[in-house]
């Protein structure tokens, strides 16, 4: 029966109500398949993204490096940055200039509301002073950590031990190790390894061996660098078989020798002429795709030639160097004969990245008196310095000197830094001399720091040469105090007093750092007691008037930063 029939047979009142019910039901709207209502997209205003931390750190680093401190001081408070320990530490770890790093460190603690340095920022600042060889300021930061109640952990002690031992004071480093243990700081694998290397380098073999046994007793697992330190000592002691035994056993327990380990071991074996040991390491390198650094490759090549042995395995392991060397010869023969344009060498350097080719080009151009542009030779110098190629950098300096080419200031500074790291101090003087001829200024801070560094290396004659090379307007209190410190360290207080009198004759006022330098030497001898007493009174007067805290010019700030044991102002 149909639905309509049921409705007709139903009573009238029910029919009416049923019809109303039907009409009350929702009716579907007819769809037009050819028309679709557009979806309106709501536009949201996007808030600007916060800059990445690395960009923030890079901006602050550039500000500190390329601006004066006064300029940086006026800009730092207006940076839209949420200052915290992480950001401050990252900035310090980016290695801005040491003086500005210290000023920034103090600014953060005094000007940023609610900020206090923690053991991370303290340890990084301590590392900056230690790396620069400034042991006394490093200890001042260390003492300040204790005074402020900052937690001193194993990392901080390990850093202190490392830098103190690098300065040559092994006994003090041992004392710090004992202090660390007494204070309940448990050594890590890094601490044990650094301490063992220090003892091995200092000739304390039995103590280093005992430290290694203690490390094993404490269930601290050695890492690759720990085994490298052990093997390096054994190779140096002529115990290559024992070193090889460790080399293969460490692989059995899952510790694979890395590129650094192989380079260190082969470099050490070259010094003792252990060619059979070198061959065993080269086989491992070939199997694992490890190559030698170029200086180590050359040293190994010379060792094998001197021993009358084949270098086929060495070249097979380092095939990239062989190809580079052959290509460099082709470039030299083809390019130098055809053109003397400086674009030849710049294309080799910047496009082919073949510094061996550059060396050949420079030698041939020097023989033929072909003069290159200053910026090209400067680029060669800086690239060689970046890759620690002292020989290539020296060749470029010699070429520029013979051809009368004045390099850019950055190239001369790169040379000075490279030669200092390699302890080629006579080359430092050569670079500074050429820099002065090119009418570039070392600057107050770099001049004083270089004099101090040469004195730290027990080379007073070279330090005096640098002082003499400085123009008169840069021979201020910082340079004079640095030279006094050189003679005090060399045990010649009479020469230091002579320099002091010369400085006073030029009407240059001493600073707090000057007095500290002189008193550190004069108080140890009975010949200058009256002079020491007078200097003490002058220092006390200077401290009492507070002259060293306010209205201090750049010369005095640099001098106090370098030589004032109490760091010339306490703004933490």
PDB file of N, CA and C in Angstrom, residues 404-491:
ATOM      1  N   UNK A 404     108.862  44.370  -2.681  1.00  0.00           N
ATOM      2  CA  UNK A 404     108.426  45.680  -2.202  1.00  0.00           C
ATOM      3  C   UNK A 404     106.924  45.848  -2.176  1.00  0.00           C
ATOM      4  N   UNK A 405     106.194  44.742  -1.912  1.00  0.00           N
ATOM      5  CA  UNK A 405     104.727  44.781  -1.877  1.00  0.00           C
ATOM      6  C   UNK A 405     104.275  44.971  -0.432  1.00  0.00           C
ATOM      7  N   UNK A 406     103.459  45.967  -0.183  1.00  0.00           N
ATOM      8  CA  UNK A 406     102.909  46.212   1.148  1.00  0.00           C
ATOM      9  C   UNK A 406     101.583  45.466   1.294  1.00  0.00           C
ATOM     10  N   UNK A 407     101.520  44.553   2.231  1.00  0.00           N
ATOM     11  CA  UNK A 407     100.313  43.749   2.432  1.00  0.00           C
ATOM     12  C   UNK A 407      99.283  44.511   3.250  1.00  0.00           C
ATOM     13  N   UNK A 408      98.086  43.940   3.308  1.00  0.00           N
ATOM     14  CA  UNK A 408      97.041  44.517   4.150  1.00  0.00           C
ATOM     15  C   UNK A 408      97.349  44.215   5.616  1.00  0.00           C
ATOM     16  N   UNK A 409      96.823  45.054   6.499  1.00  0.00           N
ATOM     17  CA  UNK A 409      97.120  44.917   7.927  1.00  0.00           C
ATOM     18  C   UNK A 409      96.690  43.553   8.456  1.00  0.00           C
ATOM     19  N   UNK A 410      95.527  43.066   8.014  1.00  0.00           N
ATOM     20  CA  UNK A 410      95.023  41.777   8.494  1.00  0.00           C
ATOM     21  C   UNK A 410      95.984  40.646   8.154  1.00  0.00           C
ATOM     22  N   UNK A 411      96.681  40.759   7.019  1.00  0.00           N
ATOM     23  CA  UNK A 411      97.637  39.720   6.631  1.00  0.00           C
ATOM     24  C   UNK A 411      98.840  39.724   7.566  1.00  0.00           C
ATOM     25  N   UNK A 412      99.334  40.902   7.905  1.00  0.00           N
ATOM     26  CA  UNK A 412     100.466  40.977   8.832  1.00  0.00           C
ATOM     27  C   UNK A 412     100.081  40.434  10.211  1.00  0.00           C
ATOM     28  N   UNK A 413      98.882  40.771  10.681  1.00  0.00           N
ATOM     29  CA  UNK A 413      98.445  40.276  11.989  1.00  0.00           C
ATOM     30  C   UNK A 413      98.278  38.754  11.965  1.00  0.00           C
ATOM     31  N   UNK A 414      97.792  38.225  10.832  1.00  0.00           N
ATOM     32  CA  UNK A 414      97.664  36.769  10.710  1.00  0.00           C
ATOM     33  C   UNK A 414      99.038  36.108  10.769  1.00  0.00           C
ATOM     34  N   UNK A 415     100.038  36.734  10.141  1.00  0.00           N
ATOM     35  CA  UNK A 415     101.408  36.207  10.185  1.00  0.00           C
ATOM     36  C   UNK A 415     101.950  36.208  11.609  1.00  0.00           C
ATOM     37  N   UNK A 416     101.748  37.306  12.328  1.00  0.00           N
ATOM     38  CA  UNK A 416     102.230  37.398  13.706  1.00  0.00           C
ATOM     39  C   UNK A 416     101.606  36.305  14.562  1.00  0.00           C
ATOM     40  N   UNK A 417     100.294  36.126  14.433  1.00  0.00           N
ATOM     41  CA  UNK A 417      99.620  35.089  15.209  1.00  0.00           C
ATOM     42  C   UNK A 417     100.090  33.696  14.858  1.00  0.00           C
ATOM     43  N   UNK A 418     100.271  33.434  13.558  1.00  0.00           N
ATOM     44  CA  UNK A 418     100.716  32.112  13.095  1.00  0.00           C
ATOM     45  C   UNK A 418     102.116  31.804  13.614  1.00  0.00           C
ATOM     46  N   UNK A 419     103.037  32.769  13.519  1.00  0.00           N
ATOM     47  CA  UNK A 419     104.406  32.548  13.980  1.00  0.00           C
ATOM     48  C   UNK A 419     104.474  32.400  15.499  1.00  0.00           C
ATOM     49  N   UNK A 420     103.612  33.118  16.208  1.00  0.00           N
ATOM     50  CA  UNK A 420     103.590  32.979  17.671  1.00  0.00           C
ATOM     51  C   UNK A 420     103.134  31.585  18.072  1.00  0.00           C
ATOM     52  N   UNK A 421     102.105  31.083  17.400  1.00  0.00           N
ATOM     53  CA  UNK A 421     101.602  29.742  17.730  1.00  0.00           C
ATOM     54  C   UNK A 421     102.649  28.672  17.446  1.00  0.00           C
ATOM     55  N   UNK A 422     103.445  28.875  16.403  1.00  0.00           N
ATOM     56  CA  UNK A 422     104.490  27.904  16.053  1.00  0.00           C
ATOM     57  C   UNK A 422     105.804  28.172  16.800  1.00  0.00           C
ATOM     58  N   UNK A 423     105.809  29.210  17.650  1.00  0.00           N
ATOM     59  CA  UNK A 423     106.978  29.589  18.448  1.00  0.00           C
ATOM     60  C   UNK A 423     108.164  29.991  17.563  1.00  0.00           C
ATOM     61  N   UNK A 424     107.883  30.529  16.392  1.00  0.00           N
ATOM     62  CA  UNK A 424     108.934  31.048  15.510  1.00  0.00           C
ATOM     63  C   UNK A 424     109.050  32.547  15.760  1.00  0.00           C
ATOM     64  N   UNK A 425     109.706  32.880  16.870  1.00  0.00           N
ATOM     65  CA  UNK A 425     109.675  34.250  17.358  1.00  0.00           C
ATOM     66  C   UNK A 425     110.500  35.201  16.506  1.00  0.00           C
ATOM     67  N   UNK A 426     111.597  34.722  15.896  1.00  0.00           N
ATOM     68  CA  UNK A 426     112.369  35.600  15.017  1.00  0.00           C
ATOM     69  C   UNK A 426     111.545  36.002  13.792  1.00  0.00           C
ATOM     70  N   UNK A 427     110.679  35.102  13.324  1.00  0.00           N
ATOM     71  CA  UNK A 427     109.797  35.417  12.209  1.00  0.00           C
ATOM     72  C   UNK A 427     108.760  36.474  12.607  1.00  0.00           C
ATOM     73  N   UNK A 428     108.393  36.467  13.889  1.00  0.00           N
ATOM     74  CA  UNK A 428     107.450  37.478  14.378  1.00  0.00           C
ATOM     75  C   UNK A 428     108.043  38.871  14.181  1.00  0.00           C
ATOM     76  N   UNK A 429     109.328  39.024  14.542  1.00  0.00           N
ATOM     77  CA  UNK A 429     109.989  40.319  14.390  1.00  0.00           C
ATOM     78  C   UNK A 429     110.031  40.726  12.929  1.00  0.00           C
ATOM     79  N   UNK A 430     110.305  39.763  12.047  1.00  0.00           N
ATOM     80  CA  UNK A 430     110.332  40.055  10.608  1.00  0.00           C
ATOM     81  C   UNK A 430     108.985  40.565  10.128  1.00  0.00           C
ATOM     82  N   UNK A 431     107.893  39.902  10.581  1.00  0.00           N
ATOM     83  CA  UNK A 431     106.552  40.316  10.162  1.00  0.00           C
ATOM     84  C   UNK A 431     106.212  41.704  10.693  1.00  0.00           C
ATOM     85  N   UNK A 432     106.577  41.971  11.957  1.00  0.00           N
ATOM     86  CA  UNK A 432     106.298  43.288  12.543  1.00  0.00           C
ATOM     87  C   UNK A 432     107.090  44.370  11.811  1.00  0.00           C
ATOM     88  N   UNK A 433     108.355  44.074  11.474  1.00  0.00           N
ATOM     89  CA  UNK A 433     109.167  45.037  10.740  1.00  0.00           C
ATOM     90  C   UNK A 433     108.557  45.392   9.399  1.00  0.00           C
ATOM     91  N   UNK A 434     108.084  44.373   8.672  1.00  0.00           N
ATOM     92  CA  UNK A 434     107.447  44.632   7.380  1.00  0.00           C
ATOM     93  C   UNK A 434     106.135  45.389   7.561  1.00  0.00           C
ATOM     94  N   UNK A 435     105.455  45.111   8.646  1.00  0.00           N
ATOM     95  CA  UNK A 435     104.195  45.801   8.936  1.00  0.00           C
ATOM     96  C   UNK A 435     104.435  47.290   9.171  1.00  0.00           C
ATOM     97  N   UNK A 436     105.505  47.602   9.904  1.00  0.00           N
ATOM     98  CA  UNK A 436     105.845  49.008  10.156  1.00  0.00           C
ATOM     99  C   UNK A 436     106.252  49.707   8.859  1.00  0.00           C
ATOM    100  N   UNK A 437     107.002  48.996   7.999  1.00  0.00           N
ATOM    101  CA  UNK A 437     107.393  49.575   6.708  1.00  0.00           C
ATOM    102  C   UNK A 437     106.170  49.912   5.861  1.00  0.00           C
ATOM    103  N   UNK A 438     105.121  49.087   6.003  1.00  0.00           N
ATOM    104  CA  UNK A 438     103.885  49.320   5.234  1.00  0.00           C
ATOM    105  C   UNK A 438     103.004  50.387   5.873  1.00  0.00           C
ATOM    106  N   UNK A 439     103.511  51.025   6.941  1.00  0.00           N
ATOM    107  CA  UNK A 439     102.801  52.105   7.631  1.00  0.00           C
ATOM    108  C   UNK A 439     101.501  51.630   8.278  1.00  0.00           C
ATOM    109  N   UNK A 440     101.504  50.377   8.746  1.00  0.00           N
ATOM    110  CA  UNK A 440     100.383  49.866   9.531  1.00  0.00           C
ATOM    111  C   UNK A 440     100.749  49.936  11.010  1.00  0.00           C
ATOM    112  N   UNK A 441      99.759  50.226  11.827  1.00  0.00           N
ATOM    113  CA  UNK A 441      99.999  50.351  13.263  1.00  0.00           C
ATOM    114  C   UNK A 441      99.563  49.085  13.989  1.00  0.00           C
ATOM    115  N   UNK A 442     100.403  48.606  14.900  1.00  0.00           N
ATOM    116  CA  UNK A 442     100.007  47.465  15.734  1.00  0.00           C
ATOM    117  C   UNK A 442      98.884  47.828  16.680  1.00  0.00           C
ATOM    118  N   UNK A 443      98.875  49.067  17.130  1.00  0.00           N
ATOM    119  CA  UNK A 443      97.881  49.486  18.110  1.00  0.00           C
ATOM    120  C   UNK A 443      98.408  49.324  19.523  1.00  0.00           C
ATOM    121  N   UNK A 444      97.798  50.038  20.451  1.00  0.00           N
ATOM    122  CA  UNK A 444      98.258  50.051  21.844  1.00  0.00           C
ATOM    123  C   UNK A 444      98.193  48.655  22.447  1.00  0.00           C
ATOM    124  N   UNK A 445      97.036  48.015  22.337  1.00  0.00           N
ATOM    125  CA  UNK A 445      96.845  46.720  22.993  1.00  0.00           C
ATOM    126  C   UNK A 445      97.715  45.640  22.353  1.00  0.00           C
ATOM    127  N   UNK A 446      97.681  45.539  21.017  1.00  0.00           N
ATOM    128  CA  UNK A 446      98.427  44.473  20.355  1.00  0.00           C
ATOM    129  C   UNK A 446      99.930  44.653  20.507  1.00  0.00           C
ATOM    130  N   UNK A 447     100.403  45.909  20.504  1.00  0.00           N
ATOM    131  CA  UNK A 447     101.827  46.158  20.711  1.00  0.00           C
ATOM    132  C   UNK A 447     102.289  45.720  22.088  1.00  0.00           C
ATOM    133  N   UNK A 448     101.545  46.131  23.119  1.00  0.00           N
ATOM    134  CA  UNK A 448     101.909  45.752  24.491  1.00  0.00           C
ATOM    135  C   UNK A 448     101.791  44.250  24.702  1.00  0.00           C
ATOM    136  N   UNK A 449     100.740  43.653  24.116  1.00  0.00           N
ATOM    137  CA  UNK A 449     100.534  42.219  24.286  1.00  0.00           C
ATOM    138  C   UNK A 449     101.641  41.422  23.614  1.00  0.00           C
ATOM    139  N   UNK A 450     102.113  41.895  22.455  1.00  0.00           N
ATOM    140  CA  UNK A 450     103.175  41.191  21.750  1.00  0.00           C
ATOM    141  C   UNK A 450     104.487  41.267  22.529  1.00  0.00           C
ATOM    142  N   UNK A 451     104.800  42.422  23.081  1.00  0.00           N
ATOM    143  CA  UNK A 451     106.007  42.567  23.904  1.00  0.00           C
ATOM    144  C   UNK A 451     105.942  41.628  25.098  1.00  0.00           C
ATOM    145  N   UNK A 452     104.762  41.593  25.740  1.00  0.00           N
ATOM    146  CA  UNK A 452     104.589  40.715  26.898  1.00  0.00           C
ATOM    147  C   UNK A 452     104.722  39.243  26.502  1.00  0.00           C
ATOM    148  N   UNK A 453     104.164  38.883  25.349  1.00  0.00           N
ATOM    149  CA  UNK A 453     104.222  37.482  24.899  1.00  0.00           C
ATOM    150  C   UNK A 453     105.654  37.050  24.621  1.00  0.00           C
ATOM    151  N   UNK A 454     106.445  37.926  24.019  1.00  0.00           N
ATOM    152  CA  UNK A 454     107.843  37.592  23.755  1.00  0.00           C
ATOM    153  C   UNK A 454     108.628  37.476  25.056  1.00  0.00           C
ATOM    154  N   UNK A 455     108.302  38.317  26.026  1.00  0.00           N
ATOM    155  CA  UNK A 455     108.935  38.189  27.333  1.00  0.00           C
ATOM    156  C   UNK A 455     108.536  36.915  28.030  1.00  0.00           C
ATOM    157  N   UNK A 456     107.275  36.508  27.837  1.00  0.00           N
ATOM    158  CA  UNK A 456     106.799  35.249  28.417  1.00  0.00           C
ATOM    159  C   UNK A 456     107.564  34.058  27.841  1.00  0.00           C
ATOM    160  N   UNK A 457     108.045  34.211  26.578  1.00  0.00           N
ATOM    161  CA  UNK A 457     108.843  33.159  25.951  1.00  0.00           C
ATOM    162  C   UNK A 457     110.327  33.292  26.244  1.00  0.00           C
ATOM    163  N   UNK A 458     110.671  34.119  27.232  1.00  0.00           N
ATOM    164  CA  UNK A 458     112.072  34.315  27.658  1.00  0.00           C
ATOM    165  C   UNK A 458     112.940  34.833  26.503  1.00  0.00           C
ATOM    166  N   UNK A 459     112.407  35.809  25.763  1.00  0.00           N
ATOM    167  CA  UNK A 459     113.157  36.409  24.663  1.00  0.00           C
ATOM    168  C   UNK A 459     113.162  37.931  24.839  1.00  0.00           C
ATOM    169  N   UNK A 460     113.857  38.436  25.857  1.00  0.00           N
ATOM    170  CA  UNK A 460     113.844  39.894  26.111  1.00  0.00           C
ATOM    171  C   UNK A 460     114.416  40.708  24.960  1.00  0.00           C
ATOM    172  N   UNK A 461     115.420  40.163  24.255  1.00  0.00           N
ATOM    173  CA  UNK A 461     116.006  40.920  23.150  1.00  0.00           C
ATOM    174  C   UNK A 461     114.976  41.162  22.052  1.00  0.00           C
ATOM    175  N   UNK A 462     114.204  40.124  21.725  1.00  0.00           N
ATOM    176  CA  UNK A 462     113.181  40.284  20.692  1.00  0.00           C
ATOM    177  C   UNK A 462     112.075  41.230  21.153  1.00  0.00           C
ATOM    178  N   UNK A 463     111.724  41.155  22.446  1.00  0.00           N
ATOM    179  CA  UNK A 463     110.702  42.065  22.980  1.00  0.00           C
ATOM    180  C   UNK A 463     111.170  43.519  22.859  1.00  0.00           C
ATOM    181  N   UNK A 464     112.454  43.755  23.147  1.00  0.00           N
ATOM    182  CA  UNK A 464     113.005  45.108  23.025  1.00  0.00           C
ATOM    183  C   UNK A 464     112.998  45.570  21.567  1.00  0.00           C
ATOM    184  N   UNK A 465     113.221  44.653  20.627  1.00  0.00           N
ATOM    185  CA  UNK A 465     113.180  45.003  19.209  1.00  0.00           C
ATOM    186  C   UNK A 465     111.781  45.451  18.797  1.00  0.00           C
ATOM    187  N   UNK A 466     110.763  44.736  19.285  1.00  0.00           N
ATOM    188  CA  UNK A 466     109.384  45.138  18.978  1.00  0.00           C
ATOM    189  C   UNK A 466     109.099  46.517  19.557  1.00  0.00           C
ATOM    190  N   UNK A 467     109.554  46.755  20.789  1.00  0.00           N
ATOM    191  CA  UNK A 467     109.361  48.064  21.419  1.00  0.00           C
ATOM    192  C   UNK A 467     110.013  49.163  20.575  1.00  0.00           C
ATOM    193  N   UNK A 468     111.199  48.920  20.086  1.00  0.00           N
ATOM    194  CA  UNK A 468     111.897  49.921  19.279  1.00  0.00           C
ATOM    195  C   UNK A 468     111.195  50.162  17.945  1.00  0.00           C
ATOM    196  N   UNK A 469     110.507  49.131  17.431  1.00  0.00           N
ATOM    197  CA  UNK A 469     109.802  49.283  16.160  1.00  0.00           C
ATOM    198  C   UNK A 469     108.534  50.125  16.285  1.00  0.00           C
ATOM    199  N   UNK A 470     107.991  50.234  17.496  1.00  0.00           N
ATOM    200  CA  UNK A 470     106.753  50.986  17.693  1.00  0.00           C
ATOM    201  C   UNK A 470     107.009  52.472  17.454  1.00  0.00           C
ATOM    202  N   UNK A 471     106.068  53.168  16.815  1.00  0.00           N
ATOM    203  CA  UNK A 471     106.211  54.633  16.700  1.00  0.00           C
ATOM    204  C   UNK A 471     106.108  55.285  18.069  1.00  0.00           C
ATOM    205  N   UNK A 472     106.644  56.494  18.200  1.00  0.00           N
ATOM    206  CA  UNK A 472     106.706  57.160  19.499  1.00  0.00           C
ATOM    207  C   UNK A 472     105.334  57.375  20.123  1.00  0.00           C
ATOM    208  N   UNK A 473     104.313  57.631  19.289  1.00  0.00           N
ATOM    209  CA  UNK A 473     102.996  57.888  19.859  1.00  0.00           C
ATOM    210  C   UNK A 473     102.352  56.633  20.441  1.00  0.00           C
ATOM    211  N   UNK A 474     102.921  55.441  20.167  1.00  0.00           N
ATOM    212  CA  UNK A 474     102.389  54.214  20.750  1.00  0.00           C
ATOM    213  C   UNK A 474     103.266  53.674  21.885  1.00  0.00           C
ATOM    214  N   UNK A 475     104.339  54.378  22.182  1.00  0.00           N
ATOM    215  CA  UNK A 475     105.177  53.990  23.320  1.00  0.00           C
ATOM    216  C   UNK A 475     104.633  54.670  24.564  1.00  0.00           C
ATOM    217  N   UNK A 476     103.492  54.170  25.005  1.00  0.00           N
ATOM    218  CA  UNK A 476     102.845  54.720  26.180  1.00  0.00           C
ATOM    219  C   UNK A 476     103.082  53.862  27.399  1.00  0.00           C
ATOM    220  N   UNK A 477     102.235  54.045  28.404  1.00  0.00           N
ATOM    221  CA  UNK A 477     102.424  53.339  29.673  1.00  0.00           C
ATOM    222  C   UNK A 477     102.272  51.830  29.497  1.00  0.00           C
ATOM    223  N   UNK A 478     101.404  51.399  28.564  1.00  0.00           N
ATOM    224  CA  UNK A 478     101.200  49.962  28.351  1.00  0.00           C
ATOM    225  C   UNK A 478     102.450  49.311  27.769  1.00  0.00           C
ATOM    226  N   UNK A 479     103.031  49.933  26.736  1.00  0.00           N
ATOM    227  CA  UNK A 479     104.230  49.365  26.101  1.00  0.00           C
ATOM    228  C   UNK A 479     105.415  49.386  27.059  1.00  0.00           C
ATOM    229  N   UNK A 480     105.593  50.512  27.770  1.00  0.00           N
ATOM    230  CA  UNK A 480     106.696  50.602  28.724  1.00  0.00           C
ATOM    231  C   UNK A 480     106.543  49.562  29.844  1.00  0.00           C
ATOM    232  N   UNK A 481     105.330  49.409  30.377  1.00  0.00           N
ATOM    233  CA  UNK A 481     105.107  48.434  31.454  1.00  0.00           C
ATOM    234  C   UNK A 481     105.347  47.013  30.962  1.00  0.00           C
ATOM    235  N   UNK A 482     104.956  46.737  29.700  1.00  0.00           N
ATOM    236  CA  UNK A 482     105.197  45.409  29.133  1.00  0.00           C
ATOM    237  C   UNK A 482     106.688  45.118  29.052  1.00  0.00           C
ATOM    238  N   UNK A 483     107.477  46.118  28.632  1.00  0.00           N
ATOM    239  CA  UNK A 483     108.923  45.922  28.537  1.00  0.00           C
ATOM    240  C   UNK A 483     109.546  45.766  29.928  1.00  0.00           C
ATOM    241  N   UNK A 484     109.048  46.526  30.913  1.00  0.00           N
ATOM    242  CA  UNK A 484     109.518  46.341  32.298  1.00  0.00           C
ATOM    243  C   UNK A 484     109.230  44.926  32.782  1.00  0.00           C
ATOM    244  N   UNK A 485     108.038  44.427  32.466  1.00  0.00           N
ATOM    245  CA  UNK A 485     107.666  43.078  32.877  1.00  0.00           C
ATOM    246  C   UNK A 485     108.582  42.039  32.245  1.00  0.00           C
ATOM    247  N   UNK A 486     109.014  42.296  30.999  1.00  0.00           N
ATOM    248  CA  UNK A 486     109.948  41.388  30.332  1.00  0.00           C
ATOM    249  C   UNK A 486     111.251  41.285  31.119  1.00  0.00           C
ATOM    250  N   UNK A 487     111.811  42.435  31.504  1.00  0.00           N
ATOM    251  CA  UNK A 487     113.088  42.433  32.215  1.00  0.00           C
ATOM    252  C   UNK A 487     112.937  41.900  33.646  1.00  0.00           C
ATOM    253  N   UNK A 488     111.798  42.154  34.275  1.00  0.00           N
ATOM    254  CA  UNK A 488     111.554  41.592  35.616  1.00  0.00           C
ATOM    255  C   UNK A 488     111.512  40.072  35.529  1.00  0.00           C
ATOM    256  N   UNK A 489     110.798  39.545  34.506  1.00  0.00           N
ATOM    257  CA  UNK A 489     110.697  38.091  34.341  1.00  0.00           C
ATOM    258  C   UNK A 489     112.053  37.476  34.020  1.00  0.00           C
ATOM    259  N   UNK A 490     112.909  38.253  33.327  1.00  0.00           N
ATOM    260  CA  UNK A 490     114.248  37.757  32.964  1.00  0.00           C
ATOM    261  C   UNK A 490     115.248  37.906  34.105  1.00  0.00           C
ATOM    262  N   UNK A 491     114.813  38.448  35.261  1.00  0.00           N
ATOM    263  CA  UNK A 491     115.706  38.614  36.405  1.00  0.00           C
ATOM    264  C   UNK A 491     116.638  39.799  36.285  1.00  0.00           C
TER     265      UNK A 491
END
